[in-house]
Amino acid sequence: MFADRARIYIRSGKGGDGHVSFRRELYVPNGGPDGGDGGRGGDVIFEVDEGLNTLQDYRHKRKYTAKDGQPGGKRRCHGADADDIILKVPEGTVIKESESGKVIADMSGDNRRQIVLKGGKGGLGNQHFATATMQVPKYAQPGQPSRELYVDLELKVIADVGLVGFPNVGKSTFLSRVTNAQPKIANYHFTTLNPNLGVVDLKDGKGFVIADIPGLIEGASQGVGLGHEFLRHIERTKLMIHVVDAAGTEGRDPVDDIYKINAELEAYNPEIAKRPQVIAANKIDVIYSDEDDPLKRLKDEFEPKGARVFPISGVTGEGIQDLLYYVSEQLKGLDQAPIVFEQEYFPEEELLLDDLPYTVEKEDDMYVVEGPKIEKMLGYTNLDSEKGFAFFQKFLKESGILEQLEAAGIQEGDTVRMYGLQFDYYK
């Protein structure tokens, strides 16, 4: 069975604790502190692997834990940093926080590698805490704790065009004729249990990627049959080709079929239902009656609503080229950027909710901000990255630190110190 969804537990590594020790050498009876710093805990990183096309591996193993950083040692020895844990996923995988369902990362487009949980920062050894009044510090900083999350992985295929329609209307036959895909084809329902991808190559070079979304049925939006397993794959498509059995070989009415499938799309995600559709009236090679022309009924019903109807035969190939060139022209007028789901859940932002203390004080010509809240934030935030720096700015504003600095009289160009971090203040 094609695996396109999995729930796993991930945990980053704890930072190693700082060490408390003092120099003990011959003729140096009162050596100073020399406790080393702890090592950094391992990060949990997701990375796109071009060779993967399912999430099958995550169905068998569901717990992934990075190692902890080593504690510091004597003689200023720094504890070893832990190795990161790298989880490989296919392109198109969306990572969501399980409880809220919010997107943490979409492994698509330019996003090939993302740190989802940062390991804890190593604690400082007691060598850092010696002052003129405290020359024998017996305190070292503990390493930052690990972070943990349950995350849902969902694979949403990346295609410009989606093929939708009831089972056995000829979607797989159509796909095999217009692309190099080789889907399983047989005359029974639910032949297709996996989304099949293929590339349509046109003479003018304006090709596109098309996905055969497995057959939908009534109730799919509520999870009936395999509904939820497949509907998610339509979410990235810009346009849909709605394939219907115009000949009614299954005894169903093609007009009624289209309304039923569109109702399922609307119930699942109204935004998807609003995307452009083209109707492929398939199996015209087996229409023998002239009394009730199904093609005229389809055109009269849907073309006034903006959906072009193309009579085609997946078996003989009739009408398919006209349909493909029309779809290609329609895609040119749509946004060319790939559909990528924006990040909604930021693991670091949980720090903003922690009710930990901090202080804002002026020392000489510098403003000093300290406290457990600041230590925790700096321990998890990578200020060298654009996202990390944006989070840092948001943290200063939403935690009230900027407001307190202004109340303390800070002016533009004044220096702010937060433990090992120094920066100049500008609005």
CSV table of C-alpha atoms in Angstrom, one decimal:
chain,number,residue,atom,x,y,z
A,1,MET,CA,0.0,0.0,0.0
A,2,PHE,CA,1.3,3.4,-0.9
A,3,ALA,CA,2.2,5.2,2.3
A,4,ASP,CA,1.6,9.0,2.1
A,5,ARG,CA,1.0,9.7,5.8
A,6,ALA,CA,2.7,8.9,9.1
A,7,ARG,CA,2.8,10.2,12.7
A,8,ILE,CA,6.2,10.1,14.4
A,9,TYR,CA,7.8,11.3,17.7
A,10,ILE,CA,10.9,13.5,17.4
A,11,ARG,CA,13.2,14.8,20.1
A,12,SER,CA,16.3,17.0,19.9
A,13,GLY,CA,19.4,16.4,22.1
A,14,LYS,CA,19.9,18.0,25.5
A,15,GLY,CA,22.9,20.3,25.9
A,16,GLY,CA,25.7,19.0,28.0
A,17,ASP,CA,26.1,20.5,31.5
A,18,GLY,CA,28.9,22.9,32.3
A,19,HIS,CA,31.6,21.6,34.6
A,20,VAL,CA,32.7,22.8,38.0
A,21,SER,CA,36.4,22.3,38.7
A,22,PHE,CA,39.5,24.3,39.8
A,23,ARG,CA,43.2,24.2,38.8
A,24,ARG,CA,45.2,21.9,41.1
A,25,GLU,CA,48.9,22.1,40.3
A,26,LEU,CA,52.0,21.9,42.3
A,27,TYR,CA,52.9,25.3,43.9
A,28,VAL,CA,49.5,26.6,42.8
A,29,PRO,CA,47.4,25.8,45.8
A,30,ASN,CA,44.5,28.2,45.0
A,31,GLY,CA,44.2,27.8,41.2
A,32,GLY,CA,41.2,29.5,39.5
A,33,PRO,CA,38.1,27.9,38.0
A,34,ASP,CA,38.7,25.8,34.9
A,35,GLY,CA,35.4,24.0,34.3
A,36,GLY,CA,34.7,23.5,30.6
A,37,ASP,CA,31.5,24.1,28.7
A,38,GLY,CA,29.0,21.4,27.7
A,39,GLY,CA,28.5,20.3,24.1
A,40,ARG,CA,25.5,21.2,22.0
A,41,GLY,CA,22.7,18.7,21.7
A,42,GLY,CA,21.8,17.2,18.3
A,43,ASP,CA,19.3,18.9,16.0
A,44,VAL,CA,16.4,17.1,14.3
A,45,ILE,CA,16.7,18.0,10.6
A,46,PHE,CA,14.4,17.0,7.7
A,47,GLU,CA,15.9,16.7,4.3
A,48,VAL,CA,14.5,16.0,0.8
A,49,ASP,CA,15.7,12.8,-0.8
A,50,GLU,CA,15.0,12.7,-4.6
A,51,GLY,CA,15.1,8.9,-4.5
A,52,LEU,CA,12.1,8.6,-2.2
A,53,ASN,CA,8.4,8.7,-3.3
A,54,THR,CA,6.6,7.3,-0.2
A,55,LEU,CA,6.7,7.7,3.6
A,56,GLN,CA,6.9,3.9,4.0
A,57,ASP,CA,9.9,4.0,6.3
A,58,TYR,CA,8.1,6.0,8.9
A,59,ARG,CA,5.3,3.4,9.1
A,60,HIS,CA,7.8,1.0,10.7
A,61,LYS,CA,9.8,3.2,12.9
A,62,ARG,CA,8.0,6.0,14.7
A,63,LYS,CA,10.5,7.4,17.3
A,64,TYR,CA,13.5,9.5,16.4
A,65,THR,CA,15.8,10.9,19.1
A,66,ALA,CA,19.0,13.0,18.6
A,67,LYS,CA,21.9,12.4,21.1
A,68,ASP,CA,22.7,14.7,24.0
A,69,GLY,CA,25.8,16.9,24.1
A,70,GLN,CA,28.6,15.7,26.4
A,71,PRO,CA,29.2,17.6,29.7
A,72,GLY,CA,32.3,19.8,30.0
A,73,GLY,CA,35.4,18.6,31.7
A,74,LYS,CA,38.4,19.7,33.8
A,75,ARG,CA,41.1,22.0,32.5
A,76,ARG,CA,38.6,24.0,30.3
A,77,CYS,CA,37.8,20.9,28.2
A,78,HIS,CA,34.7,21.5,26.0
A,79,GLY,CA,32.2,18.7,25.9
A,80,ALA,CA,31.7,17.2,22.4
A,81,ASP,CA,28.7,18.4,20.4
A,82,ALA,CA,26.2,15.6,19.5
A,83,ASP,CA,25.6,14.5,16.0
A,84,ASP,CA,22.4,15.8,14.4
A,85,ILE,CA,19.7,13.3,13.3
A,86,ILE,CA,18.7,13.7,9.6
A,87,LEU,CA,15.3,12.4,8.5
A,88,LYS,CA,15.0,11.9,4.7
A,89,VAL,CA,11.6,12.5,3.1
A,90,PRO,CA,10.2,12.7,-0.4
A,91,GLU,CA,9.7,16.1,-2.1
A,92,GLY,CA,6.3,17.4,-1.3
A,93,THR,CA,6.2,16.2,2.3
A,94,VAL,CA,4.4,18.6,4.6
A,95,ILE,CA,5.4,18.4,8.3
A,96,LYS,CA,2.6,19.4,10.8
A,97,GLU,CA,2.4,19.6,14.6
A,98,SER,CA,0.1,16.8,15.5
A,99,GLU,CA,-2.1,18.4,18.1
A,100,SER,CA,-2.8,21.7,16.3
A,101,GLY,CA,-2.4,20.5,12.7
A,102,LYS,CA,-0.4,23.6,11.9
A,103,VAL,CA,2.4,23.4,9.3
A,104,ILE,CA,5.9,23.4,10.5
A,105,ALA,CA,7.6,22.9,7.2
A,106,ASP,CA,6.8,22.1,3.6
A,107,MET,CA,9.6,20.2,2.0
A,108,SER,CA,9.0,21.6,-1.5
A,109,GLY,CA,10.4,24.1,-3.9
A,110,ASP,CA,13.6,25.7,-2.6
A,111,ASN,CA,13.1,24.2,0.9
A,112,ARG,CA,15.3,21.1,0.7
A,113,ARG,CA,16.5,21.0,4.3
A,114,GLN,CA,15.0,22.4,7.5
A,115,ILE,CA,15.9,22.2,11.2
A,116,VAL,CA,12.6,21.4,12.9
A,117,LEU,CA,13.9,21.0,16.5
A,118,LYS,CA,17.2,22.6,17.6
A,119,GLY,CA,19.3,20.8,20.2
A,120,GLY,CA,19.9,22.4,23.5
A,121,LYS,CA,22.8,24.7,23.9
A,122,GLY,CA,25.6,23.5,26.2
A,123,GLY,CA,25.9,25.0,29.6
A,124,LEU,CA,28.8,27.3,30.6
A,125,GLY,CA,31.5,25.9,32.9
A,126,ASN,CA,32.4,27.7,36.1
A,127,GLN,CA,35.4,29.4,34.4
A,128,HIS,CA,32.9,32.0,33.0
A,129,PHE,CA,31.5,33.0,36.4
A,130,ALA,CA,34.6,34.3,38.2
A,131,THR,CA,34.4,37.9,39.2
A,132,ALA,CA,36.4,40.2,41.4
A,133,THR,CA,34.1,39.5,44.3
A,134,MET,CA,33.5,35.8,43.4
A,135,GLN,CA,36.8,34.3,42.6
A,136,VAL,CA,35.9,30.7,43.5
A,137,PRO,CA,32.5,30.1,41.7
A,138,LYS,CA,31.1,26.7,42.6
A,139,TYR,CA,28.3,27.1,40.0
A,140,ALA,CA,28.2,25.9,36.4
A,141,GLN,CA,25.3,26.4,33.9
A,142,PRO,CA,23.2,23.3,33.1
A,143,GLY,CA,22.7,22.5,29.4
A,144,GLN,CA,19.5,23.6,27.7
A,145,PRO,CA,16.8,20.9,27.8
A,146,SER,CA,15.8,18.8,24.8
A,147,ARG,CA,12.7,19.6,22.8
A,148,GLU,CA,10.1,17.0,21.7
A,149,LEU,CA,7.2,17.0,19.4
A,150,TYR,CA,4.7,14.6,17.8
A,151,VAL,CA,4.5,15.5,14.1
A,152,ASP,CA,2.4,14.3,11.2
A,153,LEU,CA,4.0,13.8,7.9
A,154,GLU,CA,1.8,14.1,4.8
A,155,LEU,CA,2.9,13.6,1.2
A,156,LYS,CA,1.1,15.9,-1.1
A,157,VAL,CA,2.1,15.3,-4.7
A,158,ILE,CA,3.5,18.1,-6.8
A,159,ALA,CA,1.7,18.4,-10.1
A,160,ASP,CA,0.3,21.3,-12.2
A,161,VAL,CA,-2.9,19.4,-13.2
A,162,GLY,CA,-5.0,16.8,-11.3
A,163,LEU,CA,-7.2,14.2,-12.9
A,164,VAL,CA,-10.4,13.7,-10.9
A,165,GLY,CA,-13.5,11.7,-11.4
A,166,PHE,CA,-15.3,8.6,-10.3
A,167,PRO,CA,-13.6,5.2,-10.5
A,168,ASN,CA,-13.4,3.5,-13.8
A,169,VAL,CA,-14.1,6.6,-16.0
A,170,GLY,CA,-10.8,6.2,-17.8
A,171,LYS,CA,-8.3,8.4,-16.0
A,172,SER,CA,-5.5,5.9,-16.0
A,173,THR,CA,-6.0,5.1,-19.7
A,174,PHE,CA,-5.9,8.9,-20.4
A,175,LEU,CA,-2.7,9.3,-18.3
A,176,SER,CA,-1.0,6.4,-20.0
A,177,ARG,CA,-1.8,7.9,-23.4
A,178,VAL,CA,-0.6,11.4,-22.8
A,179,THR,CA,2.5,10.8,-20.6
A,180,ASN,CA,5.2,8.3,-20.0
A,181,ALA,CA,3.5,7.0,-16.9
A,182,GLN,CA,2.5,3.4,-16.8
A,183,PRO,CA,-0.4,3.0,-14.3
A,184,LYS,CA,-2.1,-0.2,-13.7
A,185,ILE,CA,-5.3,-0.4,-15.9
A,186,ALA,CA,-8.2,-2.9,-15.6
A,187,ASN,CA,-11.9,-2.8,-15.9
A,188,TYR,CA,-12.8,-2.7,-12.2
A,189,HIS,CA,-13.2,-0.1,-9.5
A,190,PHE,CA,-10.2,1.3,-7.6
A,191,THR,CA,-7.6,-0.1,-9.9
A,192,THR,CA,-5.5,2.9,-9.0
A,193,LEU,CA,-4.5,2.9,-5.3
A,194,ASN,CA,-1.6,5.3,-5.7
A,195,PRO,CA,-1.4,8.8,-7.2
A,196,ASN,CA,0.3,8.4,-10.6
A,197,LEU,CA,2.5,11.2,-11.9
A,198,GLY,CA,3.4,11.8,-15.5
A,199,VAL,CA,4.9,14.6,-17.6
A,200,VAL,CA,3.0,15.8,-20.7
A,201,ASP,CA,5.4,16.9,-23.4
A,202,LEU,CA,4.0,19.2,-26.1
A,203,LYS,CA,5.7,20.2,-29.3
A,204,ASP,CA,6.1,23.8,-28.3
A,205,GLY,CA,8.0,22.7,-25.2
A,206,LYS,CA,5.3,23.9,-22.8
A,207,GLY,CA,4.8,20.7,-21.0
A,208,PHE,CA,3.3,20.2,-17.5
A,209,VAL,CA,3.1,17.6,-14.8
A,210,ILE,CA,-0.2,15.7,-14.4
A,211,ALA,CA,-1.4,13.5,-11.5
A,212,ASP,CA,-4.0,10.8,-11.7
A,213,ILE,CA,-5.8,11.2,-8.3
A,214,PRO,CA,-7.4,7.8,-7.4
A,215,GLY,CA,-11.1,7.5,-7.9
A,216,LEU,CA,-13.3,9.6,-5.6
A,217,ILE,CA,-16.7,8.5,-4.4
A,218,GLU,CA,-19.5,10.2,-2.5
A,219,GLY,CA,-18.6,10.8,1.1
A,220,ALA,CA,-14.8,11.0,0.3
A,221,SER,CA,-14.6,14.4,2.1
A,222,GLN,CA,-15.7,12.6,5.3
A,223,GLY,CA,-13.2,9.9,4.8
A,224,VAL,CA,-15.5,7.3,3.2
A,225,GLY,CA,-13.6,4.8,1.1
A,226,LEU,CA,-10.1,6.1,0.5
A,227,GLY,CA,-11.2,9.8,0.4
A,228,HIS,CA,-8.9,11.5,2.8
A,229,GLU,CA,-6.0,9.4,1.6
A,230,PHE,CA,-6.3,10.9,-1.9
A,231,LEU,CA,-7.9,14.3,-1.6
A,232,ARG,CA,-4.8,15.8,-0.1
A,233,HIS,CA,-3.0,15.2,-3.3
A,234,ILE,CA,-5.2,17.7,-5.2
A,235,GLU,CA,-4.2,20.5,-2.9
A,236,ARG,CA,-1.1,21.6,-4.9
A,237,THR,CA,-2.7,21.4,-8.4
A,238,LYS,CA,-3.5,24.6,-10.2
A,239,LEU,CA,-6.1,23.2,-12.6
A,240,MET,CA,-8.2,20.0,-12.7
A,241,ILE,CA,-9.2,17.8,-15.6
A,242,HIS,CA,-12.5,16.3,-14.6
A,243,VAL,CA,-12.9,13.0,-16.5
A,244,VAL,CA,-16.4,11.6,-16.9
A,245,ASP,CA,-17.8,8.6,-18.7
A,246,ALA,CA,-19.9,10.4,-21.3
A,247,ALA,CA,-21.3,7.1,-22.6
A,248,GLY,CA,-22.6,6.2,-19.2
A,249,THR,CA,-21.2,2.6,-19.5
A,250,GLU,CA,-21.5,2.2,-15.7
A,251,GLY,CA,-25.2,3.3,-15.7
A,252,ARG,CA,-24.4,6.7,-14.1
A,253,ASP,CA,-25.4,10.1,-15.4
A,254,PRO,CA,-22.2,12.2,-16.4
A,255,VAL,CA,-23.8,15.5,-15.4
A,256,ASP,CA,-24.8,14.1,-12.0
A,257,ASP,CA,-21.2,12.6,-11.6
A,258,ILE,CA,-19.6,16.0,-12.0
A,259,TYR,CA,-21.8,17.7,-9.5
A,260,LYS,CA,-21.2,14.9,-7.0
A,261,ILE,CA,-17.4,15.0,-7.3
A,262,ASN,CA,-17.4,18.9,-7.1
A,263,ALA,CA,-19.5,18.6,-3.9
A,264,GLU,CA,-16.8,16.4,-2.4
A,265,LEU,CA,-14.1,18.9,-3.3
A,266,GLU,CA,-16.1,21.8,-1.9
A,267,ALA,CA,-16.7,19.9,1.4
A,268,TYR,CA,-13.0,19.0,1.7
A,269,ASN,CA,-11.6,22.4,0.8
A,270,PRO,CA,-13.7,25.2,-0.8
A,271,GLU,CA,-10.5,26.8,-2.2
A,272,ILE,CA,-9.8,23.7,-4.3
A,273,ALA,CA,-13.3,23.7,-5.6
A,274,LYS,CA,-12.8,27.2,-7.0
A,275,ARG,CA,-9.8,26.3,-9.1
A,276,PRO,CA,-10.3,26.1,-12.9
A,277,GLN,CA,-11.7,22.9,-14.3
A,278,VAL,CA,-11.8,21.4,-17.8
A,279,ILE,CA,-14.2,18.5,-18.5
A,280,ALA,CA,-12.9,15.5,-20.5
A,281,ALA,CA,-16.0,13.8,-21.8
A,282,ASN,CA,-14.4,10.3,-22.2
A,283,LYS,CA,-15.5,7.1,-24.0
A,284,ILE,CA,-17.2,8.9,-26.9
A,285,ASP,CA,-16.1,5.9,-29.1
A,286,VAL,CA,-18.9,3.9,-27.4
A,287,ILE,CA,-21.7,6.4,-27.7
A,288,TYR,CA,-24.2,4.9,-30.1
A,289,SER,CA,-27.5,6.6,-29.4
A,290,ASP,CA,-28.4,9.9,-31.0
A,291,GLU,CA,-31.6,10.4,-29.0
A,292,ASP,CA,-30.1,11.8,-25.8
A,293,ASP,CA,-26.8,13.5,-26.8
A,294,PRO,CA,-24.7,13.5,-23.6
A,295,LEU,CA,-22.1,15.8,-25.1
A,296,LYS,CA,-24.7,18.5,-25.7
A,297,ARG,CA,-26.1,18.1,-22.2
A,298,LEU,CA,-22.6,18.5,-20.7
A,299,LYS,CA,-21.8,21.6,-22.8
A,300,ASP,CA,-25.1,23.2,-22.1
A,301,GLU,CA,-24.8,22.6,-18.4
A,302,PHE,CA,-21.1,23.5,-17.7
A,303,GLU,CA,-19.7,25.7,-20.4
A,304,PRO,CA,-21.9,28.7,-19.4
A,305,LYS,CA,-20.2,28.3,-15.9
A,306,GLY,CA,-16.7,28.5,-17.4
A,307,ALA,CA,-15.8,24.8,-17.7
A,308,ARG,CA,-14.9,23.9,-21.3
A,309,VAL,CA,-16.0,20.4,-22.4
A,310,PHE,CA,-13.8,18.3,-24.7
A,311,PRO,CA,-15.1,15.1,-26.2
A,312,ILE,CA,-12.3,12.5,-26.1
A,313,SER,CA,-11.5,8.8,-26.3
A,314,GLY,CA,-8.8,7.5,-24.1
A,315,VAL,CA,-8.8,4.3,-26.3
A,316,THR,CA,-8.5,5.9,-29.8
A,317,GLY,CA,-6.9,9.2,-28.8
A,318,GLU,CA,-9.6,11.3,-30.5
A,319,GLY,CA,-9.8,14.9,-29.1
A,320,ILE,CA,-6.9,14.5,-26.6
A,321,GLN,CA,-4.4,16.8,-28.4
A,322,ASP,CA,-7.0,19.7,-28.4
A,323,LEU,CA,-7.6,19.2,-24.7
A,324,LEU,CA,-3.9,19.2,-23.8
A,325,TYR,CA,-3.1,22.4,-25.8
A,326,TYR,CA,-6.1,24.1,-24.2
A,327,VAL,CA,-4.9,23.1,-20.7
A,328,SER,CA,-1.4,24.3,-21.5
A,329,GLU,CA,-2.7,27.7,-22.5
A,330,GLN,CA,-4.8,27.9,-19.4
A,331,LEU,CA,-1.8,27.2,-17.2
A,332,LYS,CA,0.1,30.1,-18.8
A,333,GLY,CA,-2.4,32.5,-17.4
A,334,LEU,CA,-2.2,31.1,-13.8
A,335,ASP,CA,0.4,31.8,-11.2
A,336,GLN,CA,3.6,30.0,-12.2
A,337,ALA,CA,4.9,29.8,-8.6
A,338,PRO,CA,4.6,26.3,-7.1
A,339,ILE,CA,2.0,26.0,-4.4
A,340,VAL,CA,3.9,25.8,-1.1
A,341,PHE,CA,2.3,25.7,2.3
A,342,GLU,CA,3.5,28.5,4.6
A,343,GLN,CA,4.9,27.8,8.0
A,344,GLU,CA,2.2,28.2,10.7
A,345,TYR,CA,3.8,26.6,13.7
A,346,PHE,CA,7.2,27.7,15.1
A,347,PRO,CA,8.6,25.4,17.8
A,348,GLU,CA,10.7,28.3,19.1
A,349,GLU,CA,7.7,30.5,19.7
A,350,GLU,CA,6.6,28.3,22.6
A,351,LEU,CA,9.3,30.1,24.5
A,352,LEU,CA,7.1,33.3,24.3
A,353,LEU,CA,4.4,31.5,26.3
A,354,ASP,CA,6.8,30.5,29.2
A,355,ASP,CA,6.3,32.6,32.2
A,356,LEU,CA,10.0,32.9,33.1
A,357,PRO,CA,11.5,36.0,34.7
A,358,TYR,CA,14.0,38.4,33.3
A,359,THR,CA,15.5,41.8,34.2
A,360,VAL,CA,16.3,44.9,32.3
A,361,GLU,CA,19.0,47.1,33.9
A,362,LYS,CA,21.4,49.9,32.9
A,363,GLU,CA,25.0,49.3,33.8
A,364,ASP,CA,27.3,52.3,32.9
A,365,ASP,CA,26.6,53.0,29.2
A,366,MET,CA,25.1,49.6,28.4
A,367,TYR,CA,21.6,48.0,28.9
A,368,VAL,CA,21.8,44.5,30.3
A,369,VAL,CA,18.9,42.0,29.8
A,370,GLU,CA,19.2,38.8,31.8
A,371,GLY,CA,17.2,36.0,33.3
A,372,PRO,CA,16.1,32.4,32.6
A,373,LYS,CA,13.7,33.5,29.8
A,374,ILE,CA,16.6,35.1,27.9
A,375,GLU,CA,18.9,32.2,28.5
A,376,LYS,CA,16.3,29.8,27.2
A,377,MET,CA,15.5,31.9,24.1
A,378,LEU,CA,19.2,32.3,23.2
A,379,GLY,CA,19.8,28.6,23.7
A,380,TYR,CA,17.3,27.6,21.0
A,381,THR,CA,17.5,30.4,18.5
A,382,ASN,CA,20.0,30.4,15.6
A,383,LEU,CA,20.5,34.1,15.0
A,384,ASP,CA,22.7,33.4,12.0
A,385,SER,CA,19.6,32.3,10.0
A,386,GLU,CA,17.0,34.7,8.6
A,387,LYS,CA,14.1,32.8,10.3
A,388,GLY,CA,16.0,32.8,13.6
A,389,PHE,CA,16.7,36.5,13.5
A,390,ALA,CA,13.1,37.3,12.6
A,391,PHE,CA,12.0,35.2,15.6
A,392,PHE,CA,14.5,37.1,17.8
A,393,GLN,CA,13.0,40.4,16.8
A,394,LYS,CA,9.4,39.1,17.5
A,395,PHE,CA,10.5,37.8,20.8
A,396,LEU,CA,11.9,41.2,21.9
A,397,LYS,CA,8.6,42.9,21.0
A,398,GLU,CA,6.1,40.3,22.2
A,399,SER,CA,7.8,39.6,25.5
A,400,GLY,CA,7.8,43.3,26.4
A,401,ILE,CA,11.6,43.7,26.5
A,402,LEU,CA,11.6,46.5,23.9
A,403,GLU,CA,9.0,48.3,25.9
A,404,GLN,CA,11.0,48.0,29.1
A,405,LEU,CA,14.2,49.1,27.4
A,406,GLU,CA,12.4,52.3,26.2
A,407,ALA,CA,11.0,52.9,29.7
A,408,ALA,CA,14.6,52.6,31.0
A,409,GLY,CA,15.6,55.5,28.7
A,410,ILE,CA,17.4,53.6,25.9
A,411,GLN,CA,18.2,55.8,22.8
A,412,GLU,CA,19.0,54.8,19.2
A,413,GLY,CA,22.6,53.6,19.0
A,414,ASP,CA,22.8,52.5,22.7
A,415,THR,CA,24.2,49.0,23.3
A,416,VAL,CA,22.2,46.1,24.7
A,417,ARG,CA,23.8,43.0,26.2
A,418,MET,CA,22.1,39.6,26.6
A,419,TYR,CA,24.7,37.3,28.1
A,420,GLY,CA,27.2,36.7,25.2
A,421,LEU,CA,25.1,38.7,22.7
A,422,GLN,CA,25.7,42.4,22.1
A,423,PHE,CA,23.8,44.6,19.6
A,424,ASP,CA,23.0,48.3,19.1
A,425,TYR,CA,19.4,49.4,19.5
A,426,TYR,CA,17.6,51.0,16.6
A,427,LYS,CA,13.9,51.3,16.0
